[in-house]
Amino acid sequence: MGDPPRAMVVRFHRFSDKESILQWAKQTRSCKWDNSIPRVYQDLSVEVARRRAGFNQIRAILFKRTVKFGLLYPARLWVTHEDQHFYFESPEDVLVFARKKGLMKD
């Protein structure tokens, strides 16, 4: 095995360059460089990371129920249920929705 992964912080001069790199990273799932697979993540502020983490419990429930969902920036959850898209700003709103739609059953 090689060396452990290394984190690298990159600061872009132009916002459009950063957005292009992040878009490329989303679209290009497998890329090798020097026998390594580089991974690109957007750095989030502590506050945004906390808000996103607030959705973890409900995301686990939705995943278990095979409901399609995703997190939008900064901290907004979208859910697709019965071919309709729903958007939520808070984890509490998602829990109310999940209970109404019967997604919280064991």
CSV table of N, CA, C and O in Angstrom, one decimal, residues 16-68:
chain,number,residue,atom,x,y,z
A,16,SER,N,-15.4,31.3,-11.5
A,16,SER,CA,-15.8,30.4,-12.6
A,16,SER,C,-14.8,29.2,-12.8
A,16,SER,O,-15.3,28.1,-13.1
A,17,ASP,N,-13.6,29.4,-12.5
A,17,ASP,CA,-12.6,28.2,-12.5
A,17,ASP,C,-13.0,27.2,-11.5
A,17,ASP,O,-13.0,26.0,-11.7
A,18,LYS,N,-13.3,27.7,-10.3
A,18,LYS,CA,-13.7,26.8,-9.2
A,18,LYS,C,-14.9,26.0,-9.5
A,18,LYS,O,-15.0,24.8,-9.4
A,19,GLU,N,-15.9,26.7,-10.1
A,19,GLU,CA,-17.2,26.1,-10.5
A,19,GLU,C,-16.9,25.0,-11.6
A,19,GLU,O,-17.5,23.9,-11.6
A,20,SER,N,-16.0,25.3,-12.5
A,20,SER,CA,-15.7,24.4,-13.6
A,20,SER,C,-15.1,23.1,-13.0
A,20,SER,O,-15.4,22.0,-13.4
A,21,ILE,N,-14.2,23.3,-12.1
A,21,ILE,CA,-13.5,22.1,-11.5
A,21,ILE,C,-14.5,21.3,-10.7
A,21,ILE,O,-14.5,20.0,-10.8
A,22,LEU,N,-15.3,21.9,-9.9
A,22,LEU,CA,-16.3,21.2,-9.2
A,22,LEU,C,-17.3,20.4,-10.1
A,22,LEU,O,-17.7,19.3,-9.8
A,23,GLN,N,-17.7,21.1,-11.2
A,23,GLN,CA,-18.6,20.4,-12.1
A,23,GLN,C,-17.9,19.2,-12.8
A,23,GLN,O,-18.5,18.2,-13.0
A,24,TRP,N,-16.6,19.4,-13.2
A,24,TRP,CA,-15.9,18.3,-13.8
A,24,TRP,C,-15.8,17.2,-12.8
A,24,TRP,O,-15.9,16.0,-13.2
A,25,ALA,N,-15.5,17.4,-11.5
A,25,ALA,CA,-15.4,16.4,-10.5
A,25,ALA,C,-16.7,15.6,-10.3
A,25,ALA,O,-16.7,14.4,-10.1
A,26,LYS,N,-17.8,16.3,-10.5
A,26,LYS,CA,-19.1,15.6,-10.4
A,26,LYS,C,-19.3,14.7,-11.5
A,26,LYS,O,-19.8,13.5,-11.4
A,27,GLN,N,-19.0,15.1,-12.7
A,27,GLN,CA,-19.2,14.4,-14.0
A,27,GLN,C,-18.2,13.2,-14.2
A,27,GLN,O,-18.5,12.2,-14.7
A,28,THR,N,-16.9,13.5,-13.8
A,28,THR,CA,-15.9,12.5,-14.0
A,28,THR,C,-15.7,11.7,-12.7
A,28,THR,O,-15.0,12.1,-11.8
A,29,ARG,N,-16.3,10.5,-12.7
A,29,ARG,CA,-16.2,9.7,-11.5
A,29,ARG,C,-14.9,9.0,-11.3
A,29,ARG,O,-14.5,8.8,-10.2
A,30,SER,N,-14.3,8.6,-12.4
A,30,SER,CA,-13.1,7.8,-12.2
A,30,SER,C,-12.0,8.4,-13.0
A,30,SER,O,-12.0,8.5,-14.3
A,31,CYS,N,-11.0,8.9,-12.3
A,31,CYS,CA,-9.9,9.6,-13.0
A,31,CYS,C,-8.6,9.2,-12.2
A,31,CYS,O,-8.6,9.2,-11.0
A,32,LYS,N,-7.6,8.8,-12.9
A,32,LYS,CA,-6.4,8.4,-12.2
A,32,LYS,C,-5.3,9.4,-12.6
A,32,LYS,O,-5.1,9.8,-13.7
A,33,TRP,N,-4.5,9.7,-11.6
A,33,TRP,CA,-3.3,10.5,-11.7
A,33,TRP,C,-2.2,9.9,-10.9
A,33,TRP,O,-2.3,9.8,-9.7
A,34,ASP,N,-1.1,9.5,-11.5
A,34,ASP,CA,0.1,9.0,-10.8
A,34,ASP,C,-0.3,7.9,-9.9
A,34,ASP,O,0.0,7.8,-8.7
A,35,ASN,N,-1.1,6.9,-10.4
A,35,ASN,CA,-1.7,5.8,-9.7
A,35,ASN,C,-2.5,6.1,-8.4
A,35,ASN,O,-2.6,5.4,-7.5
A,36,SER,N,-3.1,7.3,-8.5
A,36,SER,CA,-4.0,7.7,-7.4
A,36,SER,C,-5.3,8.2,-8.0
A,36,SER,O,-5.3,8.6,-9.2
A,37,ILE,N,-6.3,8.2,-7.2
A,37,ILE,CA,-7.6,8.7,-7.6
A,37,ILE,C,-7.8,10.0,-6.9
A,37,ILE,O,-8.2,10.0,-5.7
A,38,PRO,N,-7.7,11.2,-7.5
A,38,PRO,CA,-7.9,12.4,-6.8
A,38,PRO,C,-9.4,12.6,-6.6
A,38,PRO,O,-10.3,12.3,-7.4
A,39,ARG,N,-9.8,13.2,-5.5
A,39,ARG,CA,-11.1,13.5,-5.1
A,39,ARG,C,-11.2,15.0,-4.8
A,39,ARG,O,-10.4,15.6,-4.2
A,40,VAL,N,-12.3,15.6,-5.3
A,40,VAL,CA,-12.5,17.1,-5.2
A,40,VAL,C,-13.8,17.3,-4.4
A,40,VAL,O,-14.8,16.8,-4.7
A,41,TYR,N,-13.6,18.1,-3.3
A,41,TYR,CA,-14.8,18.4,-2.5
A,41,TYR,C,-14.8,19.9,-2.3
A,41,TYR,O,-13.8,20.6,-2.2
A,42,GLN,N,-16.0,20.5,-2.2
A,42,GLN,CA,-16.1,21.9,-1.9
A,42,GLN,C,-16.0,22.1,-0.4
A,42,GLN,O,-16.6,21.3,0.4
A,43,ASP,N,-15.2,23.1,0.0
A,43,ASP,CA,-15.1,23.4,1.4
A,43,ASP,C,-16.3,24.1,1.9
A,43,ASP,O,-16.8,25.0,1.2
A,44,LEU,N,-16.8,23.7,3.0
A,44,LEU,CA,-18.0,24.3,3.6
A,44,LEU,C,-17.7,25.0,4.9
A,44,LEU,O,-16.9,24.5,5.7
A,45,SER,N,-18.4,26.1,5.2
A,45,SER,CA,-18.1,26.7,6.5
A,45,SER,C,-18.7,25.8,7.6
A,45,SER,O,-19.5,24.9,7.3
A,46,VAL,N,-18.3,26.1,8.8
A,46,VAL,CA,-18.7,25.3,9.9
A,46,VAL,C,-20.2,25.4,10.1
A,46,VAL,O,-20.9,24.4,10.3
A,47,GLU,N,-20.8,26.6,9.9
A,47,GLU,CA,-22.2,26.7,10.0
A,47,GLU,C,-23.0,25.9,9.0
A,47,GLU,O,-24.0,25.3,9.3
A,48,VAL,N,-22.5,26.0,7.7
A,48,VAL,CA,-23.2,25.2,6.7
A,48,VAL,C,-23.1,23.7,6.9
A,48,VAL,O,-24.0,23.0,6.7
A,49,ALA,N,-21.9,23.3,7.3
A,49,ALA,CA,-21.7,21.9,7.6
A,49,ALA,C,-22.6,21.4,8.7
A,49,ALA,O,-23.2,20.3,8.7
A,50,ARG,N,-22.8,22.2,9.8
A,50,ARG,CA,-23.7,21.9,10.9
A,50,ARG,C,-25.2,21.8,10.4
A,50,ARG,O,-25.9,20.9,10.7
A,51,ARG,N,-25.6,22.8,9.5
A,51,ARG,CA,-26.9,22.8,9.0
A,51,ARG,C,-27.2,21.5,8.1
A,51,ARG,O,-28.2,20.9,8.2
A,52,ARG,N,-26.2,21.2,7.3
A,52,ARG,CA,-26.3,20.0,6.5
A,52,ARG,C,-26.4,18.7,7.3
A,52,ARG,O,-27.1,17.8,7.0
A,53,ALA,N,-25.6,18.7,8.4
A,53,ALA,CA,-25.5,17.5,9.3
A,53,ALA,C,-26.9,17.3,10.0
A,53,ALA,O,-27.2,16.2,10.4
A,54,GLY,N,-27.7,18.4,10.1
A,54,GLY,CA,-29.0,18.3,10.7
A,54,GLY,C,-29.9,17.4,10.0
A,54,GLY,O,-30.9,16.8,10.5
A,55,PHE,N,-29.7,17.2,8.7
A,55,PHE,CA,-30.5,16.3,7.9
A,55,PHE,C,-30.1,14.8,7.9
A,55,PHE,O,-30.7,14.0,7.3
A,56,ASN,N,-29.0,14.5,8.6
A,56,ASN,CA,-28.4,13.1,8.6
A,56,ASN,C,-29.4,12.0,9.0
A,56,ASN,O,-29.5,11.0,8.4
A,57,GLN,N,-30.2,12.3,10.1
A,57,GLN,CA,-31.1,11.3,10.6
A,57,GLN,C,-32.2,11.0,9.6
A,57,GLN,O,-32.5,9.8,9.2
A,58,ILE,N,-32.8,12.0,9.0
A,58,ILE,CA,-33.9,11.8,8.0
A,58,ILE,C,-33.3,11.3,6.7
A,58,ILE,O,-34.0,10.5,6.1
A,59,ARG,N,-32.1,11.6,6.4
A,59,ARG,CA,-31.5,11.0,5.2
A,59,ARG,C,-31.3,9.5,5.3
A,59,ARG,O,-31.5,8.8,4.4
A,60,ALA,N,-30.9,9.1,6.5
A,60,ALA,CA,-30.8,7.6,6.8
A,60,ALA,C,-32.1,6.9,6.6
A,60,ALA,O,-32.2,5.8,6.0
A,61,ILE,N,-33.2,7.6,7.1
A,61,ILE,CA,-34.5,7.0,7.0
A,61,ILE,C,-34.9,6.9,5.5
A,61,ILE,O,-35.4,5.9,5.1
A,62,LEU,N,-34.7,8.0,4.8
A,62,LEU,CA,-35.1,8.0,3.4
A,62,LEU,C,-34.3,7.0,2.6
A,62,LEU,O,-34.9,6.3,1.7
A,63,PHE,N,-33.0,6.9,2.9
A,63,PHE,CA,-32.2,5.9,2.2
A,63,PHE,C,-32.7,4.5,2.5
A,63,PHE,O,-32.8,3.7,1.5
A,64,LYS,N,-33.1,4.2,3.7
A,64,LYS,CA,-33.6,2.9,4.1
A,64,LYS,C,-34.9,2.6,3.3
A,64,LYS,O,-35.2,1.4,3.0
A,65,ARG,N,-35.7,3.6,3.1
A,65,ARG,CA,-37.0,3.4,2.4
A,65,ARG,C,-36.8,3.6,0.9
A,65,ARG,O,-37.8,3.6,0.2
A,66,THR,N,-35.6,3.7,0.4
A,66,THR,CA,-35.3,3.8,-1.0
A,66,THR,C,-36.0,5.0,-1.7
A,66,THR,O,-36.5,4.9,-2.8
A,67,VAL,N,-36.1,6.1,-0.9
A,67,VAL,CA,-36.7,7.3,-1.4
A,67,VAL,C,-35.5,8.2,-2.0
A,67,VAL,O,-34.5,8.3,-1.4
A,68,LYS,N,-35.7,8.7,-3.2
A,68,LYS,CA,-34.7,9.5,-3.8
A,68,LYS,C,-34.6,10.9,-3.2
A,68,LYS,O,-35.6,11.6,-3.0
